[in-house]
Amino acid sequence: MLWTITIVCLFLAGLIFRQRFRRDDEPERMGEDAGLAILEFGRAFPGEAIREIISTADGRTVFLRLHDGKAGCMNAHGHHYTCHLIEPGAVRVGSAGPRRLSVQFPDASFEGGTFEFRDERQAAEVSLWLLGSFMPTVAGLGGKALGQPT
């Protein structure tokens, strides 16, 4: 009986110790998850160059701005990610609050939802990426890209 009590106490002490250190290193884990997201997206889409990433407040979803005006989205499922390449204009984005975006995909190949970000600036930036408003090739060419005479 004494051995059973000792084993249970050691097990509970281990759980408490684990939970305490898990809360303390949460900012570091967010950085590791961002690096893992870059590696996983690069493995899924090797021809796409990543310019910037923004993760949601809970860290379960990562949005990526790519080099050619496209965007990427990755959802965490345990220790695995599902990666999606989003073409400009192939998504519906709406505001669901100051730091929240409601994202719907018409082709339903990717489950949309409501995503909450750390601040309003990040939510606005991701909405620009998803809507295709931020297109560096168009911005760099001026009127020629829009079909206007120069």
mmCIF file with all atom_site columns, C-alpha atoms in Angstrom:
data_model
loop_
_atom_site.group_PDB
_atom_site.id
_atom_site.type_symbol
_atom_site.label_atom_id
_atom_site.label_alt_id
_atom_site.label_comp_id
_atom_site.label_asym_id
_atom_site.label_entity_id
_atom_site.label_seq_id
_atom_site.pdbx_PDB_ins_code
_atom_site.Cartn_x
_atom_site.Cartn_y
_atom_site.Cartn_z
_atom_site.occupancy
_atom_site.B_iso_or_equiv
_atom_site.pdbx_formal_charge
_atom_site.auth_seq_id
_atom_site.auth_comp_id
_atom_site.auth_asym_id
_atom_site.auth_atom_id
_atom_site.pdbx_PDB_model_num
ATOM 1   C CA . MET A 1 1   ? 0.000   0.000  0.000   1.00 0.00 ? 1   MET A CA 1
ATOM 2   C CA . LEU A 1 2   ? 2.865   2.357  0.814   1.00 0.00 ? 2   LEU A CA 1
ATOM 3   C CA . TRP A 1 3   ? 4.376   1.766  -2.647  1.00 0.00 ? 3   TRP A CA 1
ATOM 4   C CA . THR A 1 4   ? 1.098   2.641  -4.334  1.00 0.00 ? 4   THR A CA 1
ATOM 5   C CA . ILE A 1 5   ? 0.833   5.925  -2.438  1.00 0.00 ? 5   ILE A CA 1
ATOM 6   C CA . THR A 1 6   ? 4.475   6.759  -3.241  1.00 0.00 ? 6   THR A CA 1
ATOM 7   C CA . ILE A 1 7   ? 3.996   6.065  -6.950  1.00 0.00 ? 7   ILE A CA 1
ATOM 8   C CA . VAL A 1 8   ? 0.800   8.163  -7.098  1.00 0.00 ? 8   VAL A CA 1
ATOM 9   C CA . CYS A 1 9   ? 2.531   11.067 -5.305  1.00 0.00 ? 9   CYS A CA 1
ATOM 10  C CA . LEU A 1 10  ? 5.496   10.938 -7.705  1.00 0.00 ? 10  LEU A CA 1
ATOM 11  C CA . PHE A 1 11  ? 3.138   10.840 -10.668 1.00 0.00 ? 11  PHE A CA 1
ATOM 12  C CA . LEU A 1 12  ? 1.196   13.880 -9.406  1.00 0.00 ? 12  LEU A CA 1
ATOM 13  C CA . ALA A 1 13  ? 4.441   15.760 -8.690  1.00 0.00 ? 13  ALA A CA 1
ATOM 14  C CA . GLY A 1 14  ? 5.578   15.039 -12.256 1.00 0.00 ? 14  GLY A CA 1
ATOM 15  C CA . LEU A 1 15  ? 2.309   16.357 -13.703 1.00 0.00 ? 15  LEU A CA 1
ATOM 16  C CA . ILE A 1 16  ? 2.488   19.545 -11.639 1.00 0.00 ? 16  ILE A CA 1
ATOM 17  C CA . PHE A 1 17  ? 6.137   20.063 -12.613 1.00 0.00 ? 17  PHE A CA 1
ATOM 18  C CA . ARG A 1 18  ? 5.315   19.554 -16.303 1.00 0.00 ? 18  ARG A CA 1
ATOM 19  C CA . GLN A 1 19  ? 2.369   21.993 -16.244 1.00 0.00 ? 19  GLN A CA 1
ATOM 20  C CA . ARG A 1 20  ? 4.402   24.670 -14.491 1.00 0.00 ? 20  ARG A CA 1
ATOM 21  C CA . PHE A 1 21  ? 7.188   24.630 -17.059 1.00 0.00 ? 21  PHE A CA 1
ATOM 22  C CA . ARG A 1 22  ? 4.767   24.325 -19.971 1.00 0.00 ? 22  ARG A CA 1
ATOM 23  C CA . ARG A 1 23  ? 3.191   27.688 -19.054 1.00 0.00 ? 23  ARG A CA 1
ATOM 24  C CA . ASP A 1 24  ? 6.584   29.362 -18.587 1.00 0.00 ? 24  ASP A CA 1
ATOM 25  C CA . ASP A 1 25  ? 7.943   28.524 -22.047 1.00 0.00 ? 25  ASP A CA 1
ATOM 26  C CA . GLU A 1 26  ? 4.816   29.318 -24.096 1.00 0.00 ? 26  GLU A CA 1
ATOM 27  C CA . PRO A 1 27  ? 6.373   32.339 -25.924 1.00 0.00 ? 27  PRO A CA 1
ATOM 28  C CA . GLU A 1 28  ? 9.309   30.163 -27.007 1.00 0.00 ? 28  GLU A CA 1
ATOM 29  C CA . ARG A 1 29  ? 6.971   27.453 -28.253 1.00 0.00 ? 29  ARG A CA 1
ATOM 30  C CA . MET A 1 30  ? 5.141   29.998 -30.426 1.00 0.00 ? 30  MET A CA 1
ATOM 31  C CA . GLY A 1 31  ? 8.453   30.828 -32.138 1.00 0.00 ? 31  GLY A CA 1
ATOM 32  C CA . GLU A 1 32  ? 9.185   27.150 -32.658 1.00 0.00 ? 32  GLU A CA 1
ATOM 33  C CA . ASP A 1 33  ? 5.747   26.640 -34.155 1.00 0.00 ? 33  ASP A CA 1
ATOM 34  C CA . ALA A 1 34  ? 6.354   29.480 -36.620 1.00 0.00 ? 34  ALA A CA 1
ATOM 35  C CA . GLY A 1 35  ? 9.605   27.863 -37.717 1.00 0.00 ? 35  GLY A CA 1
ATOM 36  C CA . LEU A 1 36  ? 7.905   24.509 -38.013 1.00 0.00 ? 36  LEU A CA 1
ATOM 37  C CA . ALA A 1 37  ? 5.150   26.121 -40.078 1.00 0.00 ? 37  ALA A CA 1
ATOM 38  C CA . ILE A 1 38  ? 7.711   27.535 -42.509 1.00 0.00 ? 38  ILE A CA 1
ATOM 39  C CA . LEU A 1 39  ? 9.387   24.145 -42.873 1.00 0.00 ? 39  LEU A CA 1
ATOM 40  C CA . GLU A 1 40  ? 6.114   22.270 -43.346 1.00 0.00 ? 40  GLU A CA 1
ATOM 41  C CA . PHE A 1 41  ? 4.758   24.737 -45.898 1.00 0.00 ? 41  PHE A CA 1
ATOM 42  C CA . GLY A 1 42  ? 8.064   24.629 -47.775 1.00 0.00 ? 42  GLY A CA 1
ATOM 43  C CA . ARG A 1 43  ? 7.832   20.843 -47.841 1.00 0.00 ? 43  ARG A CA 1
ATOM 44  C CA . ALA A 1 44  ? 4.252   20.919 -49.148 1.00 0.00 ? 44  ALA A CA 1
ATOM 45  C CA . PHE A 1 45  ? 4.860   23.692 -51.720 1.00 0.00 ? 45  PHE A CA 1
ATOM 46  C CA . PRO A 1 46  ? 8.596   23.779 -52.547 1.00 0.00 ? 46  PRO A CA 1
ATOM 47  C CA . GLY A 1 47  ? 8.246   26.347 -55.343 1.00 0.00 ? 47  GLY A CA 1
ATOM 48  C CA . GLU A 1 48  ? 6.660   29.038 -53.171 1.00 0.00 ? 48  GLU A CA 1
ATOM 49  C CA . ALA A 1 49  ? 8.782   31.645 -51.389 1.00 0.00 ? 49  ALA A CA 1
ATOM 50  C CA . ILE A 1 50  ? 7.430   32.855 -48.054 1.00 0.00 ? 50  ILE A CA 1
ATOM 51  C CA . ARG A 1 51  ? 7.666   36.570 -47.310 1.00 0.00 ? 51  ARG A CA 1
ATOM 52  C CA . GLU A 1 52  ? 5.829   36.893 -44.008 1.00 0.00 ? 52  GLU A CA 1
ATOM 53  C CA . ILE A 1 53  ? 3.824   34.805 -41.566 1.00 0.00 ? 53  ILE A CA 1
ATOM 54  C CA . ILE A 1 54  ? 1.157   35.717 -39.045 1.00 0.00 ? 54  ILE A CA 1
ATOM 55  C CA . SER A 1 55  ? -0.309  33.213 -36.623 1.00 0.00 ? 55  SER A CA 1
ATOM 56  C CA . THR A 1 56  ? -3.645  33.431 -34.871 1.00 0.00 ? 56  THR A CA 1
ATOM 57  C CA . ALA A 1 57  ? -3.867  34.265 -31.172 1.00 0.00 ? 57  ALA A CA 1
ATOM 58  C CA . ASP A 1 58  ? -4.117  30.608 -30.187 1.00 0.00 ? 58  ASP A CA 1
ATOM 59  C CA . GLY A 1 59  ? -1.301  29.584 -32.540 1.00 0.00 ? 59  GLY A CA 1
ATOM 60  C CA . ARG A 1 60  ? -3.378  26.844 -34.207 1.00 0.00 ? 60  ARG A CA 1
ATOM 61  C CA . THR A 1 61  ? -3.559  28.537 -37.629 1.00 0.00 ? 61  THR A CA 1
ATOM 62  C CA . VAL A 1 62  ? -0.778  30.279 -39.538 1.00 0.00 ? 62  VAL A CA 1
ATOM 63  C CA . PHE A 1 63  ? -1.345  32.573 -42.536 1.00 0.00 ? 63  PHE A CA 1
ATOM 64  C CA . LEU A 1 64  ? 1.552   33.106 -44.936 1.00 0.00 ? 64  LEU A CA 1
ATOM 65  C CA . ARG A 1 65  ? 2.158   35.860 -47.478 1.00 0.00 ? 65  ARG A CA 1
ATOM 66  C CA . LEU A 1 66  ? 3.903   34.456 -50.531 1.00 0.00 ? 66  LEU A CA 1
ATOM 67  C CA . HIS A 1 67  ? 6.154   36.159 -53.061 1.00 0.00 ? 67  HIS A CA 1
ATOM 68  C CA . ASP A 1 68  ? 3.699   36.408 -55.962 1.00 0.00 ? 68  ASP A CA 1
ATOM 69  C CA . GLY A 1 69  ? 0.581   37.812 -54.311 1.00 0.00 ? 69  GLY A CA 1
ATOM 70  C CA . LYS A 1 70  ? -0.795  34.461 -53.215 1.00 0.00 ? 70  LYS A CA 1
ATOM 71  C CA . ALA A 1 71  ? -1.367  33.483 -49.632 1.00 0.00 ? 71  ALA A CA 1
ATOM 72  C CA . GLY A 1 72  ? -1.067  30.263 -47.727 1.00 0.00 ? 72  GLY A CA 1
ATOM 73  C CA . CYS A 1 73  ? -2.888  28.885 -44.738 1.00 0.00 ? 73  CYS A CA 1
ATOM 74  C CA . MET A 1 74  ? -1.872  26.136 -42.363 1.00 0.00 ? 74  MET A CA 1
ATOM 75  C CA . ASN A 1 75  ? -4.012  24.550 -39.672 1.00 0.00 ? 75  ASN A CA 1
ATOM 76  C CA . ALA A 1 76  ? -2.453  22.565 -36.850 1.00 0.00 ? 76  ALA A CA 1
ATOM 77  C CA . HIS A 1 77  ? -3.941  19.158 -36.148 1.00 0.00 ? 77  HIS A CA 1
ATOM 78  C CA . GLY A 1 78  ? -1.947  17.895 -33.191 1.00 0.00 ? 78  GLY A CA 1
ATOM 79  C CA . HIS A 1 79  ? 1.655   17.694 -34.370 1.00 0.00 ? 79  HIS A CA 1
ATOM 80  C CA . HIS A 1 80  ? 0.711   17.875 -38.055 1.00 0.00 ? 80  HIS A CA 1
ATOM 81  C CA . TYR A 1 81  ? -0.302  20.738 -40.337 1.00 0.00 ? 81  TYR A CA 1
ATOM 82  C CA . THR A 1 82  ? -2.663  20.889 -43.274 1.00 0.00 ? 82  THR A CA 1
ATOM 83  C CA . CYS A 1 83  ? -1.290  23.297 -45.881 1.00 0.00 ? 83  CYS A CA 1
ATOM 84  C CA . HIS A 1 84  ? -3.388  25.206 -48.411 1.00 0.00 ? 84  HIS A CA 1
ATOM 85  C CA . LEU A 1 85  ? -2.360  27.539 -51.205 1.00 0.00 ? 85  LEU A CA 1
ATOM 86  C CA . ILE A 1 86  ? -4.881  30.364 -51.661 1.00 0.00 ? 86  ILE A CA 1
ATOM 87  C CA . GLU A 1 87  ? -5.072  32.180 -54.994 1.00 0.00 ? 87  GLU A CA 1
ATOM 88  C CA . PRO A 1 88  ? -5.936  35.915 -54.878 1.00 0.00 ? 88  PRO A CA 1
ATOM 89  C CA . GLY A 1 89  ? -9.692  36.461 -54.824 1.00 0.00 ? 89  GLY A CA 1
ATOM 90  C CA . ALA A 1 90  ? -10.542 32.787 -54.169 1.00 0.00 ? 90  ALA A CA 1
ATOM 91  C CA . VAL A 1 91  ? -11.867 33.418 -50.680 1.00 0.00 ? 91  VAL A CA 1
ATOM 92  C CA . ARG A 1 92  ? -14.523 35.458 -48.886 1.00 0.00 ? 92  ARG A CA 1
ATOM 93  C CA . VAL A 1 93  ? -13.326 37.460 -45.904 1.00 0.00 ? 93  VAL A CA 1
ATOM 94  C CA . GLY A 1 94  ? -15.472 39.397 -43.472 1.00 0.00 ? 94  GLY A CA 1
ATOM 95  C CA . SER A 1 95  ? -14.953 41.117 -40.168 1.00 0.00 ? 95  SER A CA 1
ATOM 96  C CA . ALA A 1 96  ? -16.200 39.267 -37.101 1.00 0.00 ? 96  ALA A CA 1
ATOM 97  C CA . GLY A 1 97  ? -14.922 41.819 -34.614 1.00 0.00 ? 97  GLY A CA 1
ATOM 98  C CA . PRO A 1 98  ? -11.924 44.102 -34.177 1.00 0.00 ? 98  PRO A CA 1
ATOM 99  C CA . ARG A 1 99  ? -9.357  41.277 -34.066 1.00 0.00 ? 99  ARG A CA 1
ATOM 100 C CA . ARG A 1 100 ? -11.341 38.538 -35.782 1.00 0.00 ? 100 ARG A CA 1
ATOM 101 C CA . LEU A 1 101 ? -11.829 37.510 -39.399 1.00 0.00 ? 101 LEU A CA 1
ATOM 102 C CA . SER A 1 102 ? -14.494 35.270 -40.833 1.00 0.00 ? 102 SER A CA 1
ATOM 103 C CA . VAL A 1 103 ? -13.012 33.302 -43.740 1.00 0.00 ? 103 VAL A CA 1
ATOM 104 C CA . GLN A 1 104 ? -15.057 31.220 -46.199 1.00 0.00 ? 104 GLN A CA 1
ATOM 105 C CA . PHE A 1 105 ? -13.773 29.249 -49.156 1.00 0.00 ? 105 PHE A CA 1
ATOM 106 C CA . PRO A 1 106 ? -16.280 28.813 -52.014 1.00 0.00 ? 106 PRO A CA 1
ATOM 107 C CA . ASP A 1 107 ? -14.734 25.585 -53.296 1.00 0.00 ? 107 ASP A CA 1
ATOM 108 C CA . ALA A 1 108 ? -14.940 24.055 -49.770 1.00 0.00 ? 108 ALA A CA 1
ATOM 109 C CA . SER A 1 109 ? -11.594 22.293 -50.186 1.00 0.00 ? 109 SER A CA 1
ATOM 110 C CA . PHE A 1 110 ? -10.506 23.974 -46.978 1.00 0.00 ? 110 PHE A CA 1
ATOM 111 C CA . GLU A 1 111 ? -12.632 24.506 -43.918 1.00 0.00 ? 111 GLU A CA 1
ATOM 112 C CA . GLY A 1 112 ? -13.005 28.180 -43.191 1.00 0.00 ? 112 GLY A CA 1
ATOM 113 C CA . GLY A 1 113 ? -14.021 29.667 -39.900 1.00 0.00 ? 113 GLY A CA 1
ATOM 114 C CA . THR A 1 114 ? -13.508 32.586 -37.589 1.00 0.00 ? 114 THR A CA 1
ATOM 115 C CA . PHE A 1 115 ? -9.912  33.346 -36.709 1.00 0.00 ? 115 PHE A CA 1
ATOM 116 C CA . GLU A 1 116 ? -8.791  35.660 -33.897 1.00 0.00 ? 116 GLU A CA 1
ATOM 117 C CA . PHE A 1 117 ? -5.469  37.505 -34.103 1.00 0.00 ? 117 PHE A CA 1
ATOM 118 C CA . ARG A 1 118 ? -3.338  39.220 -31.477 1.00 0.00 ? 118 ARG A CA 1
ATOM 119 C CA . ASP A 1 119 ? -4.240  42.729 -32.660 1.00 0.00 ? 119 ASP A CA 1
ATOM 120 C CA . GLU A 1 120 ? -6.248  44.602 -35.296 1.00 0.00 ? 120 GLU A CA 1
ATOM 121 C CA . ARG A 1 121 ? -3.209  45.295 -37.477 1.00 0.00 ? 121 ARG A CA 1
ATOM 122 C CA . GLN A 1 122 ? -2.519  41.588 -37.966 1.00 0.00 ? 122 GLN A CA 1
ATOM 123 C CA . ALA A 1 123 ? -6.162  40.894 -38.817 1.00 0.00 ? 123 ALA A CA 1
ATOM 124 C CA . ALA A 1 124 ? -6.177  43.715 -41.378 1.00 0.00 ? 124 ALA A CA 1
ATOM 125 C CA . GLU A 1 125 ? -2.908  42.521 -42.926 1.00 0.00 ? 125 GLU A CA 1
ATOM 126 C CA . VAL A 1 126 ? -4.158  38.953 -43.331 1.00 0.00 ? 126 VAL A CA 1
ATOM 127 C CA . SER A 1 127 ? -7.425  40.163 -44.847 1.00 0.00 ? 127 SER A CA 1
ATOM 128 C CA . LEU A 1 128 ? -5.430  42.084 -47.482 1.00 0.00 ? 128 LEU A CA 1
ATOM 129 C CA . TRP A 1 129 ? -3.412  38.967 -48.296 1.00 0.00 ? 129 TRP A CA 1
ATOM 130 C CA . LEU A 1 130 ? -6.495  36.774 -48.599 1.00 0.00 ? 130 LEU A CA 1
ATOM 131 C CA . LEU A 1 131 ? -8.441  39.208 -50.744 1.00 0.00 ? 131 LEU A CA 1
ATOM 132 C CA . GLY A 1 132 ? -5.546  39.650 -53.144 1.00 0.00 ? 132 GLY A CA 1
ATOM 133 C CA . SER A 1 133 ? -5.339  43.403 -52.552 1.00 0.00 ? 133 SER A CA 1
ATOM 134 C CA . PHE A 1 134 ? -1.657  43.202 -51.783 1.00 0.00 ? 134 PHE A CA 1
ATOM 135 C CA . MET A 1 135 ? -0.115  42.298 -55.122 1.00 0.00 ? 135 MET A CA 1
ATOM 136 C CA . PRO A 1 136 ? 3.547   43.350 -55.308 1.00 0.00 ? 136 PRO A CA 1
ATOM 137 C CA . THR A 1 137 ? 3.778   42.750 -59.076 1.00 0.00 ? 137 THR A CA 1
ATOM 138 C CA . VAL A 1 138 ? 0.935   45.196 -59.754 1.00 0.00 ? 138 VAL A CA 1
ATOM 139 C CA . ALA A 1 139 ? 2.237   47.781 -57.286 1.00 0.00 ? 139 ALA A CA 1
ATOM 140 C CA . GLY A 1 140 ? 5.703   47.745 -58.842 1.00 0.00 ? 140 GLY A CA 1
ATOM 141 C CA . LEU A 1 141 ? 4.560   48.209 -62.442 1.00 0.00 ? 141 LEU A CA 1
ATOM 142 C CA . GLY A 1 142 ? 2.237   51.174 -61.953 1.00 0.00 ? 142 GLY A CA 1
ATOM 143 C CA . GLY A 1 143 ? -0.209  51.906 -64.800 1.00 0.00 ? 143 GLY A CA 1
ATOM 144 C CA . LYS A 1 144 ? 1.177   49.276 -67.204 1.00 0.00 ? 144 LYS A CA 1
ATOM 145 C CA . ALA A 1 145 ? -0.098  46.422 -65.058 1.00 0.00 ? 145 ALA A CA 1
ATOM 146 C CA . LEU A 1 146 ? -3.578  47.887 -64.966 1.00 0.00 ? 146 LEU A CA 1
ATOM 147 C CA . GLY A 1 147 ? -3.780  48.301 -68.718 1.00 0.00 ? 147 GLY A CA 1
ATOM 148 C CA . GLN A 1 148 ? -3.616  52.088 -68.592 1.00 0.00 ? 148 GLN A CA 1
ATOM 149 C CA . PRO A 1 149 ? -1.537  54.028 -71.128 1.00 0.00 ? 149 PRO A CA 1
ATOM 150 C CA . THR A 1 150 ? 1.603   55.645 -69.775 1.00 0.00 ? 150 THR A CA 1
#
